[in-house]
Coordinates of C-alpha atoms and ligand atoms in Angstrom, one line a residue:
M107 CA 111.7 145.5 174.7
L108 CA 112.5 141.4 174.1
Y109 CA 110.5 140.4 171.3
W110 CA 109.4 143.0 168.7
N111 CA 107.5 139.6 167.6
P112 CA 106.9 137.3 170.2
T113 CA 103.7 135.6 168.0
Y114 CA 106.2 134.5 165.8
E115 CA 109.5 134.6 167.6
C116 CA 107.8 132.7 170.5
M117 CA 105.9 130.3 168.2
D118 CA 104.9 127.1 169.8
R119 CA 107.5 124.3 167.7
D120 CA 104.4 122.0 166.4
K121 CA 103.2 124.6 165.4
L122 CA 105.6 126.4 163.6
V123 CA 106.2 123.2 162.0
E124 CA 102.8 123.3 161.0
L125 CA 103.8 126.5 159.6
Q126 CA 106.7 125.5 158.0
N127 CA 104.8 122.9 156.2
E128 CA 102.0 124.9 154.6
R129 CA 104.3 127.0 153.8
L130 CA 106.7 124.9 152.0
V131 CA 103.7 123.5 149.9
N132 CA 102.3 126.8 148.1
T133 CA 106.4 127.8 148.4
V134 CA 106.8 124.9 145.6
H135 CA 104.0 124.9 144.3
K136 CA 104.3 128.3 143.0
V137 CA 107.5 128.0 141.0
Y138 CA 106.5 125.2 139.8
Q139 CA 104.0 127.0 138.3
N140 CA 105.4 130.8 137.4
V141 CA 109.0 129.5 136.8
P142 CA 110.7 127.6 134.4
Y143 CA 113.6 127.4 135.8
Y144 CA 112.6 125.5 139.0
R145 CA 109.8 123.2 136.3
Q146 CA 112.4 121.7 134.5
K147 CA 114.8 121.5 137.7
M148 CA 112.4 118.8 138.4
Q149 CA 110.9 117.6 136.0
A150 CA 114.4 116.3 135.8
V151 CA 114.4 114.6 139.1
G152 CA 111.2 112.9 138.6
I153 CA 109.4 115.4 141.2
M154 CA 106.4 117.4 141.5
P155 CA 104.6 119.4 143.7
E156 CA 102.5 117.1 145.7
D157 CA 105.1 115.1 146.6
I158 CA 106.3 118.3 148.9
K159 CA 104.0 117.6 151.9
T160 CA 106.2 118.2 155.0
V161 CA 109.5 119.1 156.1
D162 CA 111.1 116.2 155.4
D163 CA 110.7 115.9 152.0
L164 CA 112.5 119.4 151.6
K165 CA 115.5 116.1 150.6
K166 CA 114.0 115.1 147.8
L167 CA 114.5 119.2 145.4
P168 CA 117.6 119.6 143.7
F169 CA 119.7 122.5 145.1
T170 CA 120.6 126.1 143.3
T171 CA 123.0 128.0 143.6
K172 CA 124.5 131.6 142.4
Q173 CA 125.7 129.8 139.7
D174 CA 121.6 129.2 138.8
L175 CA 120.9 133.2 139.2
R176 CA 123.4 134.0 137.2
D177 CA 122.4 131.3 134.2
N178 CA 118.5 133.2 134.5
Y179 CA 120.3 137.0 134.2
P180 CA 118.7 138.8 135.1
Y181 CA 115.1 138.3 135.8
G182 CA 114.5 134.7 135.4
L183 CA 114.0 133.5 138.7
F184 CA 111.9 135.6 139.3
A185 CA 108.3 134.3 140.2
V186 CA 106.0 137.5 139.6
P187 CA 106.1 139.4 136.4
L188 CA 108.6 142.4 136.6
S189 CA 104.7 145.0 137.1
E190 CA 104.6 143.4 140.7
I191 CA 108.4 143.8 141.6
V192 CA 109.2 147.2 143.1
R193 CA 112.8 147.0 144.1
I194 CA 115.5 145.4 142.6
H195 CA 119.1 144.3 144.1
A196 CA 122.1 143.5 143.2
S197 CA 125.0 141.4 144.2
S198 CA 128.1 143.0 144.0
G199 CA 129.6 140.0 141.9
T200 CA 133.9 140.8 141.2
T201 CA 133.6 138.8 138.0
G202 CA 130.3 139.5 135.1
K203 CA 127.3 139.8 135.4
P204 CA 125.7 140.7 139.2
T205 CA 123.1 137.8 140.7
V206 CA 119.8 140.0 140.8
V207 CA 116.8 139.7 143.1
G208 CA 113.3 141.7 143.2
Y209 CA 110.6 142.5 146.3
T210 CA 107.1 143.1 145.4
K211 CA 105.4 145.3 147.7
Q212 CA 104.7 142.2 149.6
D213 CA 108.3 141.8 150.0
I214 CA 109.4 144.8 151.2
I215 CA 106.7 144.9 154.4
S216 CA 108.4 141.6 155.1
W217 CA 112.1 142.0 155.0
S218 CA 111.1 145.1 157.2
E219 CA 109.2 142.6 160.0
L220 CA 112.3 140.9 159.4
M221 CA 114.8 144.1 160.5
A222 CA 112.9 145.7 163.1
R223 CA 112.9 142.0 164.5
T224 CA 116.5 142.2 164.0
L225 CA 117.5 145.5 165.6
T226 CA 115.4 144.6 168.3
C227 CA 117.4 141.7 168.5
G228 CA 120.2 144.1 169.0
G229 CA 118.6 146.9 170.8
T230 CA 117.3 148.8 169.0
V231 CA 114.0 151.2 170.4
K232 CA 111.5 153.0 169.4
N233 CA 113.3 156.2 170.9
S234 CA 117.2 154.9 169.5
V235 CA 119.5 156.7 166.8
I236 CA 120.4 154.3 164.7
Q237 CA 123.2 155.3 162.8
I238 CA 123.4 153.0 159.4
A239 CA 127.0 152.2 157.8
Y240 CA 126.5 150.0 156.0
G241 CA 126.2 150.0 151.9
Y242 CA 123.0 152.3 150.5
G243 CA 123.0 151.3 147.2
L244 CA 122.1 148.0 144.8
F245 CA 123.9 146.2 147.7
T246 CA 121.0 145.4 150.4
G247 CA 122.8 145.9 153.7
G248 CA 121.7 149.4 153.9
L249 CA 118.4 149.3 153.0
G250 CA 117.6 146.6 154.5
V251 CA 118.5 148.0 158.2
H252 CA 117.1 150.8 157.3
Y253 CA 113.0 149.6 157.0
G254 CA 113.5 147.9 160.0
A255 CA 114.1 150.4 161.9
E256 CA 111.7 153.0 160.7
R257 CA 109.4 150.0 161.5
I258 CA 110.3 150.2 164.9
G259 CA 110.3 154.3 165.1
A260 CA 114.0 154.5 165.6
S261 CA 115.5 158.0 164.9
V262 CA 117.8 156.9 161.0
I263 CA 120.4 158.9 159.9
P264 CA 121.1 157.4 156.7
I265 CA 125.1 158.4 156.4
S266 CA 125.5 155.2 154.5
G267 CA 129.7 154.0 154.4
G268 CA 133.0 155.9 154.9
N269 CA 133.9 159.3 155.8
T270 CA 134.8 157.6 158.7
K271 CA 135.5 160.7 160.3
R272 CA 132.2 162.9 159.6
Q273 CA 130.9 159.5 160.3
L274 CA 132.2 160.2 164.5
M275 CA 131.1 164.0 163.7
L276 CA 127.8 162.3 163.7
M277 CA 127.9 159.5 165.8
K278 CA 128.6 162.8 168.5
D279 CA 126.7 165.4 167.0
F280 CA 123.4 163.3 167.4
G281 CA 123.9 161.3 169.9
T282 CA 123.6 157.7 168.0
D283 CA 123.3 155.2 170.2
V284 CA 123.4 152.0 167.7
L285 CA 126.0 151.6 164.8
A286 CA 125.1 149.1 162.6
C287 CA 128.1 148.2 159.3
T288 CA 130.2 145.1 158.7
P289 CA 131.9 144.1 162.2
S290 CA 136.0 145.7 160.0
Y291 CA 134.4 149.4 159.9
A292 CA 133.3 148.9 163.1
L293 CA 136.7 148.6 164.1
Y294 CA 138.0 150.7 161.6
I295 CA 136.2 153.4 163.3
A296 CA 136.9 152.4 166.6
E297 CA 141.0 152.8 165.6
T298 CA 140.5 156.7 163.9
M299 CA 138.7 157.7 167.4
Q300 CA 141.3 156.4 169.3
E301 CA 142.9 157.5 166.2
L302 CA 141.8 161.4 166.7
K303 CA 142.4 161.2 170.4
I304 CA 138.3 161.2 170.7
D305 CA 136.4 160.8 173.9
R306 CA 134.5 157.9 174.2
Q307 CA 132.9 159.2 177.2
K308 CA 131.4 162.0 175.4
F309 CA 129.4 159.4 172.9
K310 CA 125.7 157.6 173.6
L311 CA 126.5 155.0 172.3
K312 CA 125.0 152.0 173.7
Y313 CA 124.5 149.4 171.0
G314 CA 126.4 147.0 167.7
I315 CA 124.7 145.8 165.1
F316 CA 127.1 143.9 162.9
G317 CA 126.9 141.8 159.9
A318 CA 127.2 141.5 156.0
E319 CA 130.8 139.6 156.9
P320 CA 132.2 136.5 159.1
W321 CA 133.9 137.8 161.8
T322 CA 135.2 136.0 165.5
E323 CA 134.0 136.0 168.8
N324 CA 137.6 138.0 169.5
M325 CA 137.1 140.7 167.4
R326 CA 133.1 141.6 168.7
K327 CA 135.3 141.4 172.5
E328 CA 137.4 144.2 171.0
I329 CA 134.4 146.0 169.2
E330 CA 133.0 146.2 171.9
Q331 CA 136.0 147.0 174.4
K332 CA 136.8 149.6 172.1
L333 CA 133.6 151.5 171.5
G334 CA 131.5 150.9 174.3
V335 CA 129.0 148.9 173.0
S336 CA 126.7 145.4 173.0
A337 CA 127.6 143.6 169.8
I338 CA 125.2 141.3 168.1
D339 CA 126.0 139.8 165.4
I340 CA 123.0 140.0 161.8
Y341 CA 122.8 137.8 159.0
G342 CA 121.8 138.0 156.0
L343 CA 122.5 137.6 152.2
S344 CA 120.2 139.2 148.6
E345 CA 119.3 135.9 147.5
V346 CA 117.7 134.6 150.4
I347 CA 116.0 138.8 151.8
G348 CA 119.4 140.7 152.6
P349 CA 120.1 141.0 155.9
G350 CA 117.0 139.8 158.7
V351 CA 117.6 136.2 157.7
A352 CA 119.2 135.7 160.8
S353 CA 120.2 137.7 163.7
E354 CA 121.9 136.5 167.9
C355 CA 119.8 137.6 170.5
Q356 CA 121.3 139.5 173.5
C357 CA 122.6 136.6 175.0
K358 CA 124.7 135.9 171.9
D359 CA 125.0 132.3 171.6
G360 CA 124.3 131.4 167.9
L361 CA 121.8 133.5 165.3
H362 CA 117.8 132.7 165.2
I363 CA 116.7 132.2 162.2
F364 CA 113.2 133.4 161.2
E365 CA 111.6 130.1 161.1
D366 CA 108.7 131.2 160.2
Y367 CA 110.2 132.7 156.9
F368 CA 113.5 130.4 156.2
I369 CA 114.0 127.2 156.1
A370 CA 117.5 126.2 157.4
E371 CA 119.4 122.9 156.3
V372 CA 123.7 122.2 156.5
I373 CA 125.0 119.9 154.4
D374 CA 128.1 118.4 153.7
P375 CA 129.4 120.8 150.4
E376 CA 131.7 117.7 148.5
T377 CA 128.6 114.9 148.6
G378 CA 125.5 117.1 149.1
E379 CA 124.4 114.7 151.8
S380 CA 122.5 116.8 154.8
L381 CA 124.0 116.5 158.2
P382 CA 122.2 116.5 161.5
Y383 CA 122.7 119.2 164.3
G384 CA 126.0 120.4 165.6
K385 CA 127.8 119.0 162.1
E386 CA 129.6 121.9 160.4
G387 CA 128.8 122.3 157.2
E388 CA 127.4 124.7 153.8
L389 CA 124.6 126.6 155.4
V390 CA 121.0 125.7 152.2
F391 CA 117.6 128.3 152.7
T392 CA 114.9 127.6 151.6
T393 CA 112.4 130.5 151.6
I394 CA 109.0 130.2 152.0
N395 CA 107.1 133.2 152.8
K396 CA 108.8 136.0 150.4
E397 CA 106.6 136.9 146.3
G398 CA 109.1 138.1 144.3
I399 CA 111.8 135.6 144.4
P400 CA 111.5 132.2 145.9
V401 CA 114.7 130.1 146.7
I402 CA 114.4 126.9 147.1
R403 CA 117.5 124.7 148.7
Y404 CA 119.6 127.6 148.4
R405 CA 123.4 126.6 148.4
T406 CA 124.9 130.0 150.5
K407 CA 128.8 128.7 150.6
D408 CA 128.7 130.0 154.2
I409 CA 129.9 127.3 156.9
T410 CA 128.6 127.4 160.1
A411 CA 126.7 124.6 161.7
L412 CA 122.5 124.6 164.0
I413 CA 121.9 124.7 167.3
P414 CA 118.8 123.3 168.7
D415 CA 118.0 123.4 171.9
Q416 CA 116.2 126.1 173.3
C417 CA 117.6 129.4 174.0
E418 CA 117.2 131.1 176.9
C419 CA 116.0 134.3 175.7
G420 CA 112.6 132.6 175.1
R421 CA 112.4 132.5 170.9
T422 CA 112.2 128.9 169.6
H423 CA 113.4 129.2 166.3
I424 CA 116.5 127.3 166.0
R425 CA 119.9 128.7 165.8
M426 CA 122.3 129.0 163.4
K427 CA 126.6 129.6 165.1
K428 CA 128.5 131.9 163.6
I429 CA 129.7 131.6 160.0
I430 CA 133.3 130.0 160.5
G431 CA 134.2 131.1 157.2
R432 CA 132.8 130.0 153.4
T433 CA 133.5 126.8 151.0
D434 CA 134.9 129.5 148.8
D435 CA 137.2 131.0 151.7
M436 CA 139.1 128.0 152.7
L437 CA 142.1 127.1 151.9
V438 CA 143.4 124.1 151.3
I439 CA 147.1 124.3 152.2
R440 CA 149.0 120.4 152.6
G441 CA 145.5 118.6 152.7
V442 CA 144.6 121.0 156.0
N443 CA 142.1 122.6 155.7
V444 CA 142.3 126.8 156.3
F445 CA 139.8 129.4 157.4
P446 CA 141.0 132.5 157.8
S447 CA 138.8 133.3 160.7
Q448 CA 141.0 130.9 162.8
I449 CA 144.1 132.8 162.7
E450 CA 142.8 135.5 163.6
S451 CA 141.2 133.9 166.3
V452 CA 144.6 132.9 167.6
L453 CA 146.0 136.6 166.5
V454 CA 143.4 138.1 168.6
E455 CA 143.6 135.8 171.7
I456 CA 147.9 136.7 171.7
G457 CA 146.8 140.0 171.8
D458 CA 150.0 142.9 171.5
T459 CA 148.7 142.4 167.7
E460 CA 146.4 144.3 165.7
P461 CA 143.7 142.1 164.5
H462 CA 144.8 142.9 160.5
Y463 CA 146.7 140.6 159.5
M464 CA 146.9 139.2 155.6
L465 CA 147.7 135.3 154.2
I466 CA 149.8 134.9 151.9
V467 CA 149.1 131.5 150.2
D468 CA 151.9 130.3 147.3
R469 CA 153.5 126.8 146.1
I470 CA 157.1 126.6 146.2
N471 CA 158.9 123.8 145.0
N472 CA 155.3 121.6 145.4
L473 CA 155.3 122.6 147.8
D474 CA 152.5 125.0 149.1
T475 CA 153.4 127.7 151.6
L476 CA 151.1 130.0 154.0
E477 CA 152.8 133.6 155.2
V478 CA 150.8 135.6 157.6
L479 CA 151.9 138.8 158.0
V480 CA 150.3 140.0 161.3
E481 CA 150.7 144.3 162.1
V482 CA 152.3 144.4 166.2
S483 CA 151.9 147.4 168.0
D484 CA 154.1 151.0 167.6
R485 CA 155.1 149.5 170.9
L486 CA 155.9 146.9 169.8
F487 CA 158.0 148.0 166.7
S488 CA 160.4 150.3 169.6
D489 CA 160.6 148.1 171.8
E490 CA 163.5 146.1 172.3
V491 CA 164.1 143.4 168.9
K492 CA 164.1 139.9 171.5
R493 CA 160.4 140.5 172.1
L494 CA 159.6 141.0 168.3
E495 CA 161.0 137.4 167.9
D496 CA 159.5 136.1 170.7
L497 CA 156.5 136.4 169.7
N498 CA 157.0 135.6 165.9
K499 CA 157.4 132.4 167.7
E500 CA 154.4 132.4 169.6
I501 CA 152.5 133.3 167.1
T502 CA 154.1 130.6 164.9
R503 CA 153.2 127.3 167.7
K504 CA 150.0 128.5 168.6
I505 CA 148.9 129.2 165.0
H506 CA 150.8 125.2 164.7
D507 CA 148.6 124.6 167.6
T508 CA 145.1 125.7 165.7
L509 CA 145.5 124.5 162.0
G510 CA 148.3 121.4 162.1
L511 CA 150.1 123.6 160.6
A512 CA 153.5 124.9 159.9
V513 CA 153.7 128.5 158.8
K514 CA 156.0 131.0 158.3
V515 CA 154.7 134.5 160.5
R516 CA 156.2 138.3 159.9
L517 CA 155.5 140.8 162.2
V518 CA 155.0 144.0 160.3
E519 CA 154.2 148.0 161.6
P520 CA 151.0 149.4 161.9
K521 CA 149.2 150.3 158.6
T522 CA 150.6 148.0 156.5
I523 CA 148.4 145.9 155.3
E524 CA 145.9 148.0 153.1
R525 CA 142.6 149.1 155.3
T526 CA 139.5 149.3 153.2
E527 CA 135.8 150.1 153.9
G528 CA 134.0 147.8 153.3
K529 CA 134.6 143.7 153.3
S530 CA 138.3 142.8 154.0
K531 CA 140.8 140.9 151.9
R532 CA 142.3 139.2 154.3
V533 CA 144.2 135.8 151.7
I534 CA 145.9 136.3 148.5
D535 CA 147.0 133.0 146.8
N536 CA 149.6 132.9 144.8
R537 CA 149.3 129.5 143.7
K538 CA 149.0 128.9 140.4
I539 CA 146.5 125.0 140.0
Ligands
ZN86 ZN1 117.6 134.0 172.3

């Protein structure tokens, strides 16, 4: 099966825009009436709901940020009474209070629909056995995928993250053909497989549905080759709905944004100005078909660009490029914008290194320094010193070519850099700014 819901996924563009306009007008009226936060913000800039008639008018509305959600903790941005909310999720939030989101019964149905579309994009069908190794709980990953897979009617293994040996055992015994988890965990599973000398041929794995953190094209190749799957990138965030905001199709050339539910914009993160198609900037979402906690122009902090051209798969929904980084993760080193993903691309391209690395930023005598720790294979470490030196030089030169920045590269033995089973930490910034 190619599509889950062709009526919407392949909708004529003019009709789609008409639907967006109608739903946007509806949403703006609703939040104005029911959420004091939005009413006050609109009043402050002198905008009434009647001023918003089409998607083009969206620019008139103020942005919403994660901080706004925190300031209205826990339920301040809900647009319905708590009695209508059937599910509450919250972001992990490393400091202070989490950001809280709520779903009505209808929102759960919508979310399941969006995830059914996403999983279908990734190769999941009714006969699939899908192992969900995303975390279950307050995090939206596990339950989001779960509901979509059940909607399709696939056989769901709700194993959650961690306990990799057990994951592998069940994957083999239960005949899992679809694996859903973070890309870094997929790689960790693949590594464990190799370490335990498990024969991949005994597995039925065919498809991978990976998201919740940015990953590169090279990392995809690595995972596909090591796990023997076709891997797609999925995108979402709890503030917008969870996973199910956008998904790659099997063309793997950008992620389709489900535009009958979300309007996407890309803005300049410094000035807030809207950017034209194709320009990289911060991704902003407005939800237009959500009841519990609709968001207006929510700033995701993710950096991407929109691709308006029609995709070969037949879906008409606009695509976004794979996320290249976060406005938060963007390191400014000696005036140069650096995303960890750029360094990762260089490393995987060179090969001979494991895609495990760590960036250490420091400031010595008022000068920013960037040290790149890279794990290399056992084989190389037992090899002659000269080969290590050559590799070090090659990485240093290629990073310099890519970023225009001189860095110090240090090759380390396998498993030196700490592994995580969830999202990976790639940067240590020791600068006291
Ligand atoms: Zn497509």
